[in-house]
PDB file of C-alpha atoms in Angstrom:
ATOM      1  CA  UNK J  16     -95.939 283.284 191.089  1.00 55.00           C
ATOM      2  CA  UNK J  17     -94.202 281.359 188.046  1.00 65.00           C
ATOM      3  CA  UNK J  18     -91.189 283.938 188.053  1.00 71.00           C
ATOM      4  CA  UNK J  19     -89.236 281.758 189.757  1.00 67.00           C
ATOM      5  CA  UNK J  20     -89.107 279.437 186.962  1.00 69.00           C
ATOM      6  CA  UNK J  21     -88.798 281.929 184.667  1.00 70.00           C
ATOM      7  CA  UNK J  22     -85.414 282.922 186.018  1.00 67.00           C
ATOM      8  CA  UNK J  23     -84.308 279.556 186.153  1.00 65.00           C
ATOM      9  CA  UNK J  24     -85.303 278.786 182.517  1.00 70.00           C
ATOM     10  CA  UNK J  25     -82.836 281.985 181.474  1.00 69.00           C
ATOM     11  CA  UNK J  26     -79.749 280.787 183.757  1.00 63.00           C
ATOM     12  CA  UNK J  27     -79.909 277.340 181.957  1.00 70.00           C
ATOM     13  CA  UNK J  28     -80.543 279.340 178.938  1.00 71.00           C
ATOM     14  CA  UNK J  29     -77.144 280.714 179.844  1.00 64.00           C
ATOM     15  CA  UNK J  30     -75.036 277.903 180.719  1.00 66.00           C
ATOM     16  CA  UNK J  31     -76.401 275.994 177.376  1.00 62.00           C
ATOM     17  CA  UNK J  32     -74.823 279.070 175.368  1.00 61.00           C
ATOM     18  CA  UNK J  33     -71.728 278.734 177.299  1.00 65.00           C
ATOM     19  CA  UNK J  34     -72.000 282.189 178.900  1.00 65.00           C
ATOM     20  CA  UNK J  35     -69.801 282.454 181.777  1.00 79.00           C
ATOM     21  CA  UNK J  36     -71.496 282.670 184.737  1.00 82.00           C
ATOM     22  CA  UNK J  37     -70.530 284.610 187.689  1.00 88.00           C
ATOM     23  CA  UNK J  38     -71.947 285.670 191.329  1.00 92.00           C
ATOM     24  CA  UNK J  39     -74.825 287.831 190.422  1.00 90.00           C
ATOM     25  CA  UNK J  40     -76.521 285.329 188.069  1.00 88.00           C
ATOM     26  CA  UNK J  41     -75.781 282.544 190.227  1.00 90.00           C
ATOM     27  CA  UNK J  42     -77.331 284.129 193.296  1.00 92.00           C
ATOM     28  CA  UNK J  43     -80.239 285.594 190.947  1.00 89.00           C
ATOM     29  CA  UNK J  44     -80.506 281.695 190.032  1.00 89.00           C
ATOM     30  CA  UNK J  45     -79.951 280.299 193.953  1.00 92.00           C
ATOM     31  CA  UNK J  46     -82.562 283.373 194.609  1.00 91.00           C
ATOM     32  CA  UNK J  47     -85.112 281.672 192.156  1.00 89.00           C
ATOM     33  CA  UNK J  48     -85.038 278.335 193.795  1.00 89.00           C
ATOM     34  CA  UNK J  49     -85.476 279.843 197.222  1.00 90.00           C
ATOM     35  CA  UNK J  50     -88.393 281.966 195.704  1.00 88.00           C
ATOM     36  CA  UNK J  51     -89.856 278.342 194.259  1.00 88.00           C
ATOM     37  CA  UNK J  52     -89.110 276.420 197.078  1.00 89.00           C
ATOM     38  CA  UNK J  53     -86.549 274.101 195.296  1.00 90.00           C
ATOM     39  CA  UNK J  54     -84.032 273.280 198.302  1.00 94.00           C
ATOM     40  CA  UNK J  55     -82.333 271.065 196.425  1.00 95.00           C
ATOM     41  CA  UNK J  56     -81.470 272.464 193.043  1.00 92.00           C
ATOM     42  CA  UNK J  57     -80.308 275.356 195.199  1.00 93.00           C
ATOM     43  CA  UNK J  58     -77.637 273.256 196.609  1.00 95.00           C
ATOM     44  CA  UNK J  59     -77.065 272.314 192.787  1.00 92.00           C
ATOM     45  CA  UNK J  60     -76.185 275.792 191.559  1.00 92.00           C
ATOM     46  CA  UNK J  61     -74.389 276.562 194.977  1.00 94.00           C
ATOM     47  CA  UNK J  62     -72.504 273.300 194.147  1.00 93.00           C
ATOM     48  CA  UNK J  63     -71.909 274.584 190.351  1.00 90.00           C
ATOM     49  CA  UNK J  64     -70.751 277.650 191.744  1.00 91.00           C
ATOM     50  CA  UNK J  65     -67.711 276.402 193.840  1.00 92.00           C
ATOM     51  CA  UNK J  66     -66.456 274.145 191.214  1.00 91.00           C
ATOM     52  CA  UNK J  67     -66.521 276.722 188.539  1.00 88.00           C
ATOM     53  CA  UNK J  68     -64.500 279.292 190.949  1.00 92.00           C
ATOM     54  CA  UNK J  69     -67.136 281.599 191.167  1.00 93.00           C
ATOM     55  CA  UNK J  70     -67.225 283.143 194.913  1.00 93.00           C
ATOM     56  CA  UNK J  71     -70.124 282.981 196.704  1.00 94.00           C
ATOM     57  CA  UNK J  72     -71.050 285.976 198.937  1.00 94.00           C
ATOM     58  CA  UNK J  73     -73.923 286.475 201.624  1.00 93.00           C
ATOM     59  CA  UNK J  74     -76.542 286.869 198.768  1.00 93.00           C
ATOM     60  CA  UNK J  75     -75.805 283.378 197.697  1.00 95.00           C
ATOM     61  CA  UNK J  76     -75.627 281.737 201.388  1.00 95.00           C
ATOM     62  CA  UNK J  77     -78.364 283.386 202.696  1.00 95.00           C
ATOM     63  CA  UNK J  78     -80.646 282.516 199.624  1.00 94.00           C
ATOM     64  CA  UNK J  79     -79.494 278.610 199.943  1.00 96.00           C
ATOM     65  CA  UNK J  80     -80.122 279.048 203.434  1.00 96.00           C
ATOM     66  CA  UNK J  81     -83.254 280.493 203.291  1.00 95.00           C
ATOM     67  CA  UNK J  82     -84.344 277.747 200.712  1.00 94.00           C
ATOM     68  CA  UNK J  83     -83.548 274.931 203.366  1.00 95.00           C
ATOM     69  CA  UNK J  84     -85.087 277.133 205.917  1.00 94.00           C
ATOM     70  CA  UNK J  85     -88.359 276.829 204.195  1.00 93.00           C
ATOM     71  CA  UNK J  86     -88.146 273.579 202.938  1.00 93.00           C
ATOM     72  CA  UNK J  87     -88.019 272.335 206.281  1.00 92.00           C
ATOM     73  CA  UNK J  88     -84.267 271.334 205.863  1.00 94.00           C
ATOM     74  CA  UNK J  89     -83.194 272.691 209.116  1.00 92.00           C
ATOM     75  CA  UNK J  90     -79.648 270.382 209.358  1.00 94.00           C
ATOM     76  CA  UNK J  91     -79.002 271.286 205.825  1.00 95.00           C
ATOM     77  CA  UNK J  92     -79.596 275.176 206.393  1.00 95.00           C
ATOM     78  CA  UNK J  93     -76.682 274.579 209.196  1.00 95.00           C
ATOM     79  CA  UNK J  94     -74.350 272.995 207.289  1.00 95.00           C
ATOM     80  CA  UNK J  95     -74.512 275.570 205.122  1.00 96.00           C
ATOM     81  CA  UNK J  96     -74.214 278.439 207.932  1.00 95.00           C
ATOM     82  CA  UNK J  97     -71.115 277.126 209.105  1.00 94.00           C
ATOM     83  CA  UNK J  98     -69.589 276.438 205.166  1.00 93.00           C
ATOM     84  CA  UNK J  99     -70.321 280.074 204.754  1.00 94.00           C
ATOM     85  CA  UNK J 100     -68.236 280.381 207.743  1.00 92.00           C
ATOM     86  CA  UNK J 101     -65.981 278.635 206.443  1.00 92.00           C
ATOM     87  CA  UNK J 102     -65.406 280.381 203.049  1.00 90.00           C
ATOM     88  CA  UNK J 103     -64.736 283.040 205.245  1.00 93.00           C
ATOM     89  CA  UNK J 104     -68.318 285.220 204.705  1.00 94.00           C
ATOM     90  CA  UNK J 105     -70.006 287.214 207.171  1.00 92.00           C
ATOM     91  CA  UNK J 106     -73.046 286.184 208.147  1.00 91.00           C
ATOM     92  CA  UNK J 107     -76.058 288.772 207.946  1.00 90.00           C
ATOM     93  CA  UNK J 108     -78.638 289.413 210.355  1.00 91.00           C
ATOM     94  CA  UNK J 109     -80.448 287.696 207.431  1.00 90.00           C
ATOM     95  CA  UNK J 110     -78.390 284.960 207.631  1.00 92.00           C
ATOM     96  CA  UNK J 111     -78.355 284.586 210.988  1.00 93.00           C
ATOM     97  CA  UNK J 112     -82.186 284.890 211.068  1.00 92.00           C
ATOM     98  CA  UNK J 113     -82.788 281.903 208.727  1.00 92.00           C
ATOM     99  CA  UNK J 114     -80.676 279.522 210.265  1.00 94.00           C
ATOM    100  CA  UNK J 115     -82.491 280.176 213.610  1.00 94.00           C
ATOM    101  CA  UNK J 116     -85.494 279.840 211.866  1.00 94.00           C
ATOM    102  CA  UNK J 117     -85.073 276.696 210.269  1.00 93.00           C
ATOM    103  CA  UNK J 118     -83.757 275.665 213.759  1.00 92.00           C
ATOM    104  CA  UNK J 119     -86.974 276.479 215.104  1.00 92.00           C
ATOM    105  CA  UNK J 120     -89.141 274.498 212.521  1.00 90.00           C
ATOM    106  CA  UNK J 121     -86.923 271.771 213.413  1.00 91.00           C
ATOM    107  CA  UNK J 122     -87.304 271.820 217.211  1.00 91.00           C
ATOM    108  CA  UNK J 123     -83.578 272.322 217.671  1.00 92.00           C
ATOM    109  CA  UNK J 124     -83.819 274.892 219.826  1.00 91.00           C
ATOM    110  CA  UNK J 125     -79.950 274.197 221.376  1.00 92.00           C
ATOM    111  CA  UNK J 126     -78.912 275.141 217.637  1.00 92.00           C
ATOM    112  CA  UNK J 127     -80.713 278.149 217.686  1.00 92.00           C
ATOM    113  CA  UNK J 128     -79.799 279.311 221.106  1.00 92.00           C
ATOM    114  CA  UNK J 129     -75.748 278.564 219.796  1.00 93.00           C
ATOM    115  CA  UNK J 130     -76.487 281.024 216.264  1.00 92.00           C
ATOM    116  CA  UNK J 131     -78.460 283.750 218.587  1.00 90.00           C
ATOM    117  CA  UNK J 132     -75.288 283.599 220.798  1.00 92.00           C
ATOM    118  CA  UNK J 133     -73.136 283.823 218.019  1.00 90.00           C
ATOM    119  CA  UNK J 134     -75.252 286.739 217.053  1.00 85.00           C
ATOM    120  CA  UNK J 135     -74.989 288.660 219.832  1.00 83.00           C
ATOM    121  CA  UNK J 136     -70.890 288.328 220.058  1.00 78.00           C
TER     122      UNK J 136
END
């Protein structure tokens, strides 16, 4: 269960050596947070991740997304849907699925009747 923080541990590890960091340990690291619930530190790395020029891709929305999704952070798992959108990435059936689910946890079922439309365009 502690893996999470494991893989966290190693990506500070990284940044403290001044390793460069690029997409695939920044979504393992965003993938860690959504794995150990931590919503917000998600946002951190995602945050990190745009200032150091790093691109994000659908492995690093949909893991933010998915964090806020299960976190209960429904309005925050939309704002980052449509900032994926955009940064010009395509939204996965993944994607697409936890946005409407977080929707659904937050009884906003307009929002998740507007993503299931955009899903089916």
């Amino acid at each position: 269960g502690g893996r999470w923080a494991t893989a966290l541990q190693f990506f500070e590890t990284l940044e403290n050596n001044a390793v460069e960091a690029n997409t695939v340990t920044f979504d393992a690291a965003i993938s860690a947070c959504e794995k150990g619930g931590k919503w917000a530190r998600a946002l951190q790395l995602l945050c990190m991740m745009l200032q150091s020029q790093v691109e994000p891709n659908a492995v690093t929305f949909g893991a933010a997304i998915s964090s806020c999704e299960k976190c209960g952070e429904w309005d925050t798992a939309l704002w980052l849907f449509h900032d994926m959108l955009h940064w010009q990435v395509e939204a996965s059936i993944v994607t697409f699925n936890s946005a409407i689910s977080a929707c659904d946890k937050g009884c906003r079922w307009e929002q998740a009747l507007n993503l299931f439309s955009m899903l089916a365009n």
